[in-house]
Amino acid sequence: MPHPKIHQPRIVLIAGTILIVVTLLAGVTVFAVMQRHAEALLSKSLQLSLQSRVQLTETEIRAGFDRTVLVSTRPLMTDQLQLVDARADDTAARNKLDAVARSFLQQEVTAIALYGEDGQELTRVGVFAQQPELVVPLNFPGHVQLMWDGQLLLRAVVEIKKEGRVVGKVMTESSLPVTMGMLKNARSLGETGEQELCAPFGLKMQCFPTALNPKIFTPPQRSPQGVRLPMTHAFEGDTGFVITKDYRHQEVAAAYAPVGDLGLGMVLKMDRVELYAPVWMQLRYLIPLLAGVLIIALLLLRWRLTPLVLRLVRSEAEAREMSASLRDSEMMSRSITESMAEGVITTTTENIVLEANAAALRLFGYEKSELIGRDGSELVPERHRRQHKDTTAALAAQPEAFNIPGREIRSLRKDGSEFTASASFSDVQVGGRRLITVLIVDITERKRAYVELRALNQQLDATTRLLQTTFNSISQGILMVDADGHIRAFNLRVCELLELPQSLLVTHPTLHEVGLYQLEKGDFDPDASLLDGQVVRELPSGCQSPYPALYLRKTTAGRTLEVKSQTLPDGSMVRTIADVSDYVQAK
């Protein structure tokens, strides 16, 4: 017998040390995994969204340039231009040239000017930007500029040739509603979400207004410490993700990429503080709970050493299993994210396809020439086409603008195979014409991942119920009280000892609300008929106990309870309650 007594404190100390270390390591590991998981998901999400935005911007700019080329190659335009250039005083010919030029003022083209062979302006229709705040040249044959005049505009100048000879020039201005909308709506990613569109300008860069910065700005390409900003990587032709400081000297998570070979860069970013906000919110509740459980475990370690060691071994195995599950979940989420594809299709209100990006073409398996002009309802299975047409008609009938987030639909590829997609609908006014833009994402893998994740949550719920059962099996009552006196956690033994219903304690009442009061020194008389639930601050005379305690007298059962209290760093309290009626009888 002496031998166990000599070594028992050492065993308790070692076990307690191991318990503390394991708890801290588990907490740090969970936080690190959550942090890496959040960064990985955000990185993939930002890069995929940026890739789609870059493709949309490049496609829209090239479409504006192609419209200018189309104007310059019209035979009627060329013949009429030569006629006016040769007979400058022919009013009828000039009026006809104006009419021909005006016929091209549709959709995004807002202004057209025609020049003769000698460079003299022959006609001008529409309204050109007079004093744009920012003009950025683009890498195009001819003279192409991206401008800001309260909105994004594309100005292009192209030579008009006939039989290999230059006979004049055409200059057009086009609006860029899709790119403009993306700049304004970047905050849909979060409160600090921002999309930057910039061009190099010596050691600085010229940037168009963003959701966070509504004015033109020209920040340097490097920070004061010489670190390259995310946009600088884009200017150098790189594509990737980085966590660094931006032009505001704010730490951000940013995805960057060049806009094709146009000489532009694009960055999609959000503040790092917002990225970790959900993680810190979870830790806010997890840390006090871990601290409380650790303190309770240390107090019970002396009396329940063997069961505790067994639970510790079991907890270690569960921690390894949870870590493996988290890694599997992270790999699964990364696989799902990498397989995502965002398609953008623009249709008329009559559901005729006008434009589709490369991702949409790959998603549905069509060539662009095959998809343009097709009825958009053909992209859904035949059994859903009537519903799809009714939905499109209802959207087109809405007088106000709309922006409907992801809606699950069944979609049909060219080869006849079906897949599940998330479709977001929004409208845009282009040249007085209302168009509908559909953002399509293949969510087949995401739905499969959801089923697997739900199974994992069920497993974790089972583990939680097991821990709660163990908590309730403790022979002593356990109460956790926060700094404001509200009961936050308890086991079933508390309800038995205090003769209180469980339904009352789960509402987080205060100690006073359940009839627990503190009396001043000397107010306790074990032989008197006390009010239900009175408490004194020290032991009655003659009672012995090695621990600081409060005593509770319940008249309904005639028992005296010992209440041990431990205050936590955050002001909350752990209280252990046991029946000590024998102390009062000893008096």
Coordinates of C-alpha atoms in Angstrom, one line a residue:
M1 CA 0.0 0.0 0.0
P2 CA 2.8 2.6 0.7
H3 CA 4.2 2.1 -2.7
P4 CA 1.1 3.3 -4.6
K5 CA 0.8 6.3 -2.2
I6 CA 4.3 7.4 -3.0
H7 CA 3.9 7.2 -6.7
Q8 CA 0.3 8.3 -7.0
P9 CA 1.0 12.1 -7.0
R10 CA 3.7 11.6 -9.6
I11 CA 1.2 9.6 -11.8
V12 CA -1.4 12.3 -11.3
L13 CA 1.1 15.0 -12.2
I14 CA 2.3 13.2 -15.3
A15 CA -1.3 12.4 -16.4
G16 CA -2.3 16.0 -15.8
T17 CA 0.6 17.3 -17.7
I18 CA -0.1 15.0 -20.6
L19 CA -3.8 16.0 -20.6
I20 CA -2.9 19.7 -20.7
V21 CA -0.3 19.3 -23.5
V22 CA -2.6 17.1 -25.5
T23 CA -5.5 19.6 -25.2
L24 CA -3.3 22.5 -26.2
L25 CA -1.9 20.6 -29.2
A26 CA -5.4 19.5 -30.3
G27 CA -6.6 23.0 -30.1
V28 CA -3.6 24.4 -32.1
T29 CA -4.0 21.6 -34.6
V30 CA -7.7 22.2 -35.2
F31 CA -7.0 25.9 -35.6
A32 CA -4.2 25.3 -38.0
V33 CA -6.2 22.9 -40.1
M34 CA -9.2 25.3 -40.1
Q35 CA -6.8 28.2 -41.1
R36 CA -5.3 26.2 -44.0
H37 CA -8.6 24.9 -45.1
A38 CA -10.1 28.4 -45.2
E39 CA -7.1 29.7 -47.2
A40 CA -7.2 26.8 -49.7
L41 CA -10.9 27.3 -50.3
L42 CA -10.6 31.0 -50.7
S43 CA -7.6 30.7 -53.0
K44 CA -9.5 28.3 -55.4
S45 CA -12.7 30.3 -55.2
L46 CA -10.9 33.6 -55.9
Q47 CA -8.8 32.2 -58.7
L48 CA -11.8 30.5 -60.4
S49 CA -13.9 33.6 -60.1
L50 CA -11.0 35.8 -61.4
Q51 CA -10.5 33.5 -64.4
S52 CA -14.1 33.9 -65.4
R53 CA -14.0 37.6 -64.9
V54 CA -10.8 37.9 -67.0
Q55 CA -12.4 35.9 -69.8
L56 CA -15.5 38.0 -69.7
T57 CA -13.5 41.3 -69.8
E58 CA -11.2 40.1 -72.6
T59 CA -14.2 38.8 -74.6
E60 CA -16.1 42.0 -74.2
I61 CA -13.2 44.2 -75.2
R62 CA -12.4 42.0 -78.2
A63 CA -16.0 42.0 -79.2
G64 CA -16.0 45.8 -79.2
F65 CA -12.9 45.9 -81.4
D66 CA -14.5 43.3 -83.7
R67 CA -17.6 45.5 -84.1
T68 CA -15.3 48.4 -85.3
V69 CA -13.7 46.1 -87.8
L70 CA -17.1 45.0 -88.9
V71 CA -18.1 48.6 -89.6
S72 CA -14.9 49.2 -91.5
T73 CA -15.4 46.2 -93.8
R74 CA -19.0 47.0 -94.9
P75 CA -19.0 47.5 -98.8
L76 CA -21.9 50.0 -98.5
M77 CA -20.0 52.0 -95.9
T78 CA -16.8 52.0 -98.0
D79 CA -18.5 53.0 -101.3
Q80 CA -20.5 55.8 -99.6
L81 CA -17.4 57.1 -97.8
Q82 CA -15.5 57.3 -101.0
L83 CA -18.4 59.1 -102.7
V84 CA -18.6 61.7 -99.9
D85 CA -14.9 62.1 -99.8
A86 CA -14.8 62.8 -103.6
R87 CA -17.9 65.1 -103.5
A88 CA -17.7 66.9 -100.2
D89 CA -20.5 69.3 -101.2
D90 CA -23.0 66.5 -102.0
T91 CA -25.5 66.9 -99.2
A92 CA -27.6 63.9 -100.2
A93 CA -24.5 61.6 -100.2
R94 CA -23.5 63.0 -96.8
N95 CA -26.9 62.4 -95.4
K96 CA -26.9 58.8 -96.7
L97 CA -23.5 58.3 -95.1
D98 CA -24.9 59.6 -91.8
A99 CA -27.8 57.1 -92.1
V100 CA -25.5 54.2 -92.9
A101 CA -23.3 55.1 -89.9
R102 CA -26.3 55.6 -87.6
S103 CA -27.5 52.1 -88.5
F104 CA -24.6 50.7 -86.5
L105 CA -25.6 52.5 -83.3
Q106 CA -27.1 49.5 -81.6
Q107 CA -26.3 47.3 -78.6
E108 CA -23.0 48.5 -77.1
V109 CA -21.8 50.9 -79.9
T110 CA -22.6 54.4 -78.6
A111 CA -20.8 56.6 -81.2
I112 CA -19.2 56.4 -84.7
A113 CA -17.1 58.9 -86.6
L114 CA -15.9 58.4 -90.2
Y115 CA -12.8 60.1 -91.8
G116 CA -11.8 60.5 -95.4
E117 CA -8.6 59.5 -97.1
D118 CA -7.0 62.8 -96.1
G119 CA -8.0 62.4 -92.4
Q120 CA -10.8 64.9 -92.5
E121 CA -13.9 64.0 -90.5
L122 CA -16.9 63.3 -92.8
T123 CA -19.6 62.4 -90.3
R124 CA -20.1 61.8 -86.6
V125 CA -23.1 60.1 -85.0
G126 CA -23.8 59.4 -81.3
V127 CA -22.0 61.0 -78.4
F128 CA -18.3 60.6 -77.8
A129 CA -16.7 61.1 -74.4
Q130 CA -15.2 64.6 -74.4
Q131 CA -12.9 64.6 -71.4
P132 CA -12.4 61.1 -70.0
E133 CA -10.7 60.9 -66.6
L134 CA -8.5 58.0 -67.6
V135 CA -7.3 56.8 -71.1
V136 CA -5.3 53.5 -71.3
P137 CA -4.0 52.3 -74.7
L138 CA -4.5 48.5 -75.4
N139 CA -2.3 46.1 -77.3
F140 CA -4.4 45.9 -80.5
P141 CA -3.7 46.5 -84.2
G142 CA -4.7 50.0 -84.9
H143 CA -5.5 52.5 -82.2
V144 CA -7.6 51.1 -79.3
Q145 CA -8.1 52.7 -75.9
L146 CA -9.9 51.8 -72.7
M147 CA -11.4 54.9 -71.1
W148 CA -13.3 56.0 -68.0
D149 CA -15.9 58.7 -68.3
G150 CA -18.2 57.8 -65.4
Q151 CA -18.3 54.3 -67.1
L152 CA -16.0 52.0 -69.0
L153 CA -15.7 52.8 -72.7
L154 CA -13.8 51.3 -75.5
R155 CA -12.6 53.6 -78.3
A156 CA -11.2 52.0 -81.4
V157 CA -9.8 53.5 -84.7
V158 CA -9.5 51.2 -87.7
E159 CA -8.5 51.9 -91.3
I160 CA -11.0 51.4 -94.1
K161 CA -9.5 49.6 -97.0
K162 CA -10.7 48.9 -100.5
E163 CA -8.7 46.6 -102.9
G164 CA -5.7 46.9 -100.5
R165 CA -5.7 50.7 -100.5
V166 CA -6.6 52.8 -97.4
V167 CA -9.6 55.0 -98.3
G168 CA -10.4 56.3 -94.8
K169 CA -10.8 55.5 -91.1
V170 CA -13.6 54.7 -88.7
M171 CA -13.6 55.5 -85.0
T172 CA -16.1 53.9 -82.6
E173 CA -16.9 54.1 -78.9
S174 CA -18.6 51.1 -77.1
S175 CA -19.8 50.6 -73.6
L176 CA -18.6 47.6 -71.6
P177 CA -21.6 46.8 -69.3
V178 CA -20.4 43.3 -68.2
T179 CA -17.0 44.5 -67.1
M180 CA -18.6 47.6 -65.5
G181 CA -21.0 45.4 -63.6
M182 CA -18.2 43.1 -62.3
L183 CA -16.3 46.1 -60.9
K184 CA -19.4 47.3 -59.1
N185 CA -20.5 43.9 -57.8
A186 CA -17.1 42.6 -56.5
R187 CA -18.4 43.1 -52.9
S188 CA -20.7 40.2 -53.4
L189 CA -17.6 38.2 -52.3
G190 CA -17.7 39.9 -48.9
E191 CA -17.7 43.3 -47.3
T192 CA -14.1 43.9 -48.3
G193 CA -14.3 42.3 -51.7
E194 CA -12.7 44.3 -54.5
Q195 CA -11.9 43.8 -58.2
E196 CA -9.1 46.0 -59.6
L197 CA -8.5 46.6 -63.3
C198 CA -5.2 48.5 -64.0
A199 CA -2.6 49.2 -66.6
P200 CA 1.2 49.9 -66.1
F201 CA 2.2 53.5 -66.0
G202 CA 6.0 53.7 -65.6
L203 CA 6.8 52.8 -62.0
K204 CA 3.2 53.2 -61.1
M205 CA -0.1 51.9 -62.4
Q206 CA -3.3 53.5 -63.5
C207 CA -6.4 51.9 -62.0
F208 CA -10.1 52.2 -62.8
P209 CA -12.6 52.9 -59.9
T210 CA -13.5 49.9 -57.8
A211 CA -16.3 49.1 -55.2
L212 CA -14.0 50.3 -52.4
N213 CA -12.3 53.2 -54.3
P214 CA -14.8 55.0 -56.5
K215 CA -12.2 57.3 -58.0
I216 CA -9.3 56.9 -60.5
F217 CA -6.1 56.1 -58.6
T218 CA -2.4 55.6 -59.5
P219 CA -0.6 53.6 -56.8
P220 CA 3.0 52.5 -57.2
Q221 CA 3.7 49.0 -58.4
R222 CA 5.7 48.2 -55.2
S223 CA 5.2 48.8 -51.5
P224 CA 7.5 51.2 -49.6
Q225 CA 9.5 48.1 -48.6
G226 CA 10.0 47.1 -52.2
V227 CA 7.5 44.2 -52.2
R228 CA 5.6 43.7 -55.5
L229 CA 1.8 44.3 -55.2
P230 CA -0.5 41.6 -56.6
M231 CA -1.2 43.7 -59.7
T232 CA 2.5 43.9 -60.5
H233 CA 2.5 40.1 -60.8
A234 CA -0.4 40.3 -63.3
F235 CA 1.5 42.9 -65.4
E236 CA 4.4 40.4 -65.6
G237 CA 2.1 37.8 -67.1
D238 CA 1.8 35.7 -63.9
T239 CA -1.4 34.1 -62.6
G240 CA -1.8 33.0 -59.0
F241 CA -2.8 33.7 -55.4
V242 CA -0.9 35.6 -52.7
I243 CA -1.5 36.9 -49.2
T244 CA 0.2 40.3 -48.9
K245 CA -0.5 44.0 -48.5
D246 CA -2.2 46.0 -51.2
Y247 CA -2.1 49.6 -52.2
R248 CA -4.0 50.6 -49.0
H249 CA -1.3 48.9 -46.9
Q250 CA -4.0 46.4 -45.8
E251 CA -3.2 42.7 -45.6
V252 CA -5.3 40.9 -48.2
A253 CA -5.8 37.6 -49.9
A254 CA -5.6 38.3 -53.6
A255 CA -5.8 36.4 -56.9
Y256 CA -4.1 38.0 -59.9
A257 CA -3.9 37.4 -63.6
P258 CA -3.3 39.4 -66.8
V259 CA -6.2 40.2 -69.1
G260 CA -4.9 38.2 -72.1
D261 CA -2.3 40.2 -74.0
L262 CA -4.1 43.5 -73.9
G263 CA -1.7 45.1 -71.5
L264 CA -4.1 45.1 -68.5
G265 CA -4.0 43.3 -65.2
M266 CA -6.8 42.2 -62.9
V267 CA -6.8 41.4 -59.2
L268 CA -9.7 40.0 -57.1
K269 CA -9.1 40.3 -53.4
M270 CA -10.6 40.6 -49.9
D271 CA -9.1 41.6 -46.5
R272 CA -7.5 38.8 -44.6
V273 CA -9.4 39.8 -41.5
E274 CA -12.6 39.0 -43.1
L275 CA -11.2 35.6 -44.3
Y276 CA -10.4 34.5 -40.7
A277 CA -13.6 36.0 -39.1
P278 CA -15.5 32.7 -39.2
V279 CA -12.5 30.9 -37.7
W280 CA -12.2 33.4 -34.8
M281 CA -15.9 33.3 -34.2
Q282 CA -15.8 29.5 -33.7
L283 CA -12.7 29.8 -31.4
R284 CA -14.6 32.4 -29.3
Y285 CA -16.9 29.6 -28.1
L286 CA -14.4 26.7 -28.4
I287 CA -11.7 28.1 -26.1
P288 CA -13.8 28.7 -23.0
L289 CA -15.4 25.2 -23.5
L290 CA -12.0 23.6 -23.8
A291 CA -10.7 25.4 -20.7
G292 CA -13.7 24.4 -18.7
V293 CA -13.5 20.8 -19.7
L294 CA -9.8 20.8 -18.9
I295 CA -10.3 22.2 -15.4
I296 CA -13.0 19.7 -14.7
A297 CA -10.9 16.9 -15.9
L298 CA -8.0 17.9 -13.7
L299 CA -10.2 18.1 -10.6
L300 CA -11.6 14.6 -11.3
L301 CA -8.2 13.1 -12.2
R302 CA -7.4 12.2 -8.6
W303 CA -10.5 10.1 -8.1
R304 CA -11.0 8.8 -11.6
L305 CA -7.4 8.2 -12.8
T306 CA -7.9 4.9 -14.6
P307 CA -11.1 5.8 -16.4
L308 CA -9.6 9.1 -17.4
V309 CA -6.5 7.4 -18.8
L310 CA -8.8 5.1 -20.8
R311 CA -10.8 8.2 -22.1
L312 CA -7.5 9.9 -22.9
V313 CA -6.4 7.0 -25.1
R314 CA -9.8 7.0 -26.7
S315 CA -9.7 10.8 -27.2
E316 CA -6.3 10.5 -28.8
A317 CA -7.6 7.9 -31.3
E318 CA -10.6 10.1 -32.0
A319 CA -8.3 13.1 -32.6
R320 CA -6.3 11.2 -35.1
E321 CA -9.5 10.0 -36.8
M322 CA -10.8 13.6 -36.8
S323 CA -7.5 14.9 -38.3
A324 CA -7.6 12.3 -41.0
S325 CA -11.3 13.2 -41.7
L326 CA -10.4 16.8 -41.9
R327 CA -7.6 16.1 -44.4
D328 CA -9.9 13.9 -46.5
S329 CA -12.5 16.6 -46.4
E330 CA -9.9 19.2 -47.5
M331 CA -8.8 17.0 -50.4
M332 CA -12.4 16.4 -51.4
S333 CA -13.2 20.1 -51.3
R334 CA -10.1 20.9 -53.3
S335 CA -11.0 18.3 -55.9
I336 CA -14.6 19.7 -56.1
T337 CA -13.3 23.2 -56.4
E338 CA -10.8 22.3 -59.2
S339 CA -13.5 20.7 -61.2
M340 CA -15.8 23.7 -61.0
A341 CA -16.6 25.5 -64.3
E342 CA -18.4 28.9 -64.6
G343 CA -20.2 29.5 -67.8
V344 CA -21.8 32.8 -68.9
I345 CA -24.6 32.9 -71.5
T346 CA -26.4 36.0 -72.7
T347 CA -29.8 35.7 -74.2
T348 CA -32.6 38.0 -75.4
T349 CA -35.9 38.2 -73.5
E350 CA -37.2 35.7 -76.1
N351 CA -34.5 33.2 -74.9
I352 CA -32.3 33.4 -78.0
V353 CA -28.6 32.9 -77.3
L354 CA -26.6 36.0 -78.2
E355 CA -23.2 35.3 -76.6
A356 CA -21.5 32.5 -74.6
N357 CA -18.0 32.4 -73.1
A358 CA -15.5 29.6 -73.5
A359 CA -16.4 28.0 -70.2
A360 CA -20.0 27.7 -71.3
L361 CA -19.0 26.2 -74.6
R362 CA -16.9 23.6 -72.9
L363 CA -19.6 22.9 -70.3
F364 CA -22.3 22.2 -72.9
G365 CA -19.9 20.8 -75.6
Y366 CA -20.9 23.2 -78.4
E367 CA -18.9 25.2 -80.9
K368 CA -19.7 28.9 -80.7
S369 CA -21.2 29.0 -84.2
E370 CA -23.5 26.2 -83.1
L371 CA -24.7 27.8 -79.9
I372 CA -25.2 31.4 -81.1
G373 CA -28.8 31.9 -82.3
R374 CA -30.0 28.7 -80.7
D375 CA -33.1 28.6 -78.4
G376 CA -31.7 28.6 -74.8
S377 CA -34.3 26.1 -73.7
E378 CA -32.5 23.5 -75.7
L379 CA -29.8 23.5 -73.0
V380 CA -32.2 21.9 -70.5
P381 CA -33.8 18.4 -70.8
E382 CA -37.0 18.3 -72.8
R383 CA -39.1 17.5 -69.7
H384 CA -38.0 20.8 -68.1
R385 CA -38.2 23.1 -71.2
R386 CA -41.7 24.4 -70.6
Q387 CA -40.8 25.4 -67.0
H388 CA -37.6 27.0 -68.2
K389 CA -39.5 29.1 -70.8
D390 CA -42.0 30.1 -68.2
T391 CA -39.3 31.2 -65.8
T392 CA -37.5 33.3 -68.6
A393 CA -40.8 34.9 -69.6
A394 CA -41.6 35.8 -66.0
L395 CA -38.2 37.4 -65.6
A396 CA -38.5 39.4 -68.8
A397 CA -41.9 40.6 -67.6
Q398 CA -40.5 42.2 -64.4
P399 CA -40.4 46.0 -64.8
E400 CA -37.5 46.4 -62.4
A401 CA -34.0 45.0 -62.6
F402 CA -33.4 41.6 -61.1
N403 CA -30.5 39.6 -59.8
I404 CA -31.5 36.1 -58.8
P405 CA -28.7 34.0 -57.0
G406 CA -27.9 30.4 -57.8
R407 CA -30.9 28.2 -58.6
E408 CA -30.5 24.4 -59.1
I409 CA -31.5 23.2 -62.6
R410 CA -31.0 20.2 -64.8
S411 CA -28.9 20.9 -67.9
L412 CA -28.3 19.1 -71.2
R413 CA -25.1 18.8 -73.1
K414 CA -24.8 18.5 -76.9
D415 CA -24.1 14.7 -76.6
G416 CA -27.4 14.2 -74.7
S417 CA -25.9 13.8 -71.2
E418 CA -27.5 15.6 -68.3
F419 CA -25.9 17.3 -65.3
T420 CA -26.9 19.4 -62.3
A421 CA -26.1 23.1 -62.5
S422 CA -26.5 26.2 -60.4
A423 CA -27.8 29.1 -62.5
S424 CA -27.9 32.8 -61.5
F425 CA -30.0 35.2 -63.5
S426 CA -29.5 38.9 -64.0
D427 CA -30.5 41.5 -66.5
V428 CA -28.6 44.3 -68.3
Q429 CA -29.6 47.2 -70.5
V430 CA -27.5 47.4 -73.6
G431 CA -28.3 50.2 -76.1
G432 CA -31.9 50.4 -74.8
R433 CA -32.3 46.7 -75.2
R434 CA -32.9 44.3 -72.2
L435 CA -30.7 41.2 -72.1
I436 CA -30.6 38.3 -69.7
T437 CA -27.2 37.0 -68.4
V438 CA -27.1 33.5 -66.9
L439 CA -24.1 32.4 -64.8
I440 CA -23.9 28.6 -64.9
V441 CA -21.8 26.4 -62.6
D442 CA -21.7 22.5 -62.7
I443 CA -22.5 21.4 -59.1
T444 CA -22.7 17.7 -59.7
E445 CA -19.5 17.0 -57.7
R446 CA -20.6 19.5 -55.0
K447 CA -23.8 17.7 -54.4
R448 CA -21.9 14.4 -54.1
A449 CA -19.6 16.1 -51.6
Y450 CA -22.5 17.4 -49.6
V451 CA -23.8 13.8 -49.1
E452 CA -20.4 12.7 -47.8
L453 CA -20.0 15.7 -45.5
R454 CA -23.5 15.1 -44.0
A455 CA -22.3 11.5 -43.2
L456 CA -19.3 13.0 -41.5
N457 CA -21.4 15.4 -39.4
Q458 CA -23.6 12.5 -38.3
Q459 CA -20.5 10.7 -37.1
L460 CA -19.4 13.8 -35.2
D461 CA -22.9 14.1 -33.6
A462 CA -22.6 10.5 -32.4
T463 CA -19.2 11.4 -30.7
T464 CA -20.8 14.5 -29.1
R465 CA -23.6 12.4 -27.7
L466 CA -21.1 9.9 -26.3
L467 CA -19.2 12.7 -24.5
Q468 CA -22.5 14.1 -23.1
T469 CA -23.4 10.7 -21.8
T470 CA -20.0 10.5 -20.0
F471 CA -20.5 14.0 -18.6
N472 CA -23.9 13.0 -17.2
S473 CA -22.5 9.8 -15.6
I474 CA -20.3 11.8 -13.2
S475 CA -21.6 11.2 -9.6
Q476 CA -21.2 14.9 -8.7
G477 CA -23.3 17.7 -10.1
I478 CA -21.4 20.1 -12.5
L479 CA -22.6 23.7 -13.2
M480 CA -20.8 26.2 -15.6
V481 CA -21.9 29.8 -14.9
D482 CA -20.8 32.7 -17.0
A483 CA -19.6 36.1 -15.7
D484 CA -23.2 37.5 -15.7
G485 CA -24.4 34.6 -13.5
H486 CA -26.2 32.7 -16.3
I487 CA -26.1 28.9 -16.2
R488 CA -24.4 27.7 -19.5
A489 CA -23.8 24.0 -18.9
F490 CA -24.9 21.3 -16.5
N491 CA -25.2 17.5 -16.1
L492 CA -28.2 15.6 -15.0
R493 CA -26.9 15.0 -11.5
V494 CA -27.4 18.8 -10.9
C495 CA -31.1 18.5 -11.7
E496 CA -31.4 15.6 -9.2
L497 CA -29.5 17.4 -6.4
L498 CA -31.1 20.9 -6.8
E499 CA -34.6 19.3 -7.5
L500 CA -34.9 21.5 -10.6
P501 CA -36.4 20.4 -14.0
Q502 CA -33.9 20.1 -16.9
S503 CA -36.3 22.2 -19.1
L504 CA -35.6 25.2 -16.7
L505 CA -31.8 25.0 -16.8
V506 CA -31.5 24.7 -20.6
T507 CA -33.0 28.2 -20.9
H508 CA -29.7 29.6 -19.3
P509 CA -31.3 31.2 -16.2
T510 CA -29.3 33.0 -13.6
L511 CA -28.6 31.5 -10.2
H512 CA -31.1 33.8 -8.6
E513 CA -33.8 32.8 -11.1
V514 CA -33.5 29.2 -10.0
G515 CA -33.6 30.1 -6.2
L516 CA -29.9 30.2 -5.3
Y517 CA -29.0 33.1 -3.1
Q518 CA -25.9 34.2 -1.0
L519 CA -26.3 35.1 2.6
E520 CA -24.0 37.1 4.8
K521 CA -21.7 35.5 7.3
G522 CA -23.5 34.0 10.3
D523 CA -26.9 33.8 8.6
F524 CA -26.8 30.0 8.3
D525 CA -28.6 27.9 10.9
P526 CA -28.8 24.2 10.0
D527 CA -31.6 23.7 12.5
A528 CA -33.8 26.6 11.4
S529 CA -36.4 26.3 8.7
L530 CA -34.6 28.1 5.8
L531 CA -36.1 29.4 2.6
D532 CA -35.8 27.0 -0.4
G533 CA -32.2 27.3 -1.8
Q534 CA -30.3 29.5 0.6
V535 CA -26.4 29.6 0.6
V536 CA -23.9 30.7 3.2
R537 CA -20.3 31.8 2.5
E538 CA -18.5 29.5 5.0
L539 CA -18.8 26.2 6.8
P540 CA -20.9 26.1 10.0
S541 CA -18.9 25.8 13.2
G542 CA -17.4 22.4 13.7
C543 CA -17.6 21.2 10.0
Q544 CA -14.4 20.2 8.4
S545 CA -13.6 20.3 4.6
P546 CA -10.2 20.7 2.8
Y547 CA -11.7 22.8 0.0
P548 CA -13.3 26.3 -0.2
A549 CA -17.0 25.6 -0.4
L550 CA -20.5 27.1 -0.2
Y551 CA -23.4 25.2 1.4
L552 CA -26.9 24.9 0.1
R553 CA -30.0 23.8 2.2
K554 CA -33.0 22.4 0.4
T555 CA -36.0 22.0 2.7
T556 CA -37.9 19.7 0.4
A557 CA -35.4 16.9 0.8
G558 CA -33.7 18.0 4.0
R559 CA -30.2 17.8 2.5
T560 CA -27.2 20.0 2.6
L561 CA -25.1 20.3 -0.5
E562 CA -21.4 21.2 -0.8
V563 CA -20.7 23.6 -3.7
K564 CA -17.0 24.0 -4.9
S565 CA -16.3 27.0 -7.1
Q566 CA -13.5 27.7 -9.6
T567 CA -13.4 31.0 -11.4
L568 CA -12.1 30.9 -15.1
P569 CA -10.0 33.7 -16.7
D570 CA -13.0 35.0 -18.6
G571 CA -15.0 35.5 -15.5
S572 CA -17.2 32.4 -15.8
M573 CA -17.3 29.8 -13.1
V574 CA -17.3 26.0 -12.7
R575 CA -19.2 24.7 -9.7
T576 CA -19.1 21.1 -8.4
I577 CA -22.0 20.1 -6.2
A578 CA -22.1 17.1 -3.9
D579 CA -24.4 15.9 -1.1
V580 CA -22.6 16.6 2.3
S581 CA -25.5 16.2 4.7
D582 CA -23.2 14.3 7.0
Y583 CA -21.2 17.5 7.8
V584 CA -24.3 19.2 9.2
Q585 CA -25.2 16.1 11.2
A586 CA -21.7 16.0 12.6
K587 CA -22.2 19.5 14.0

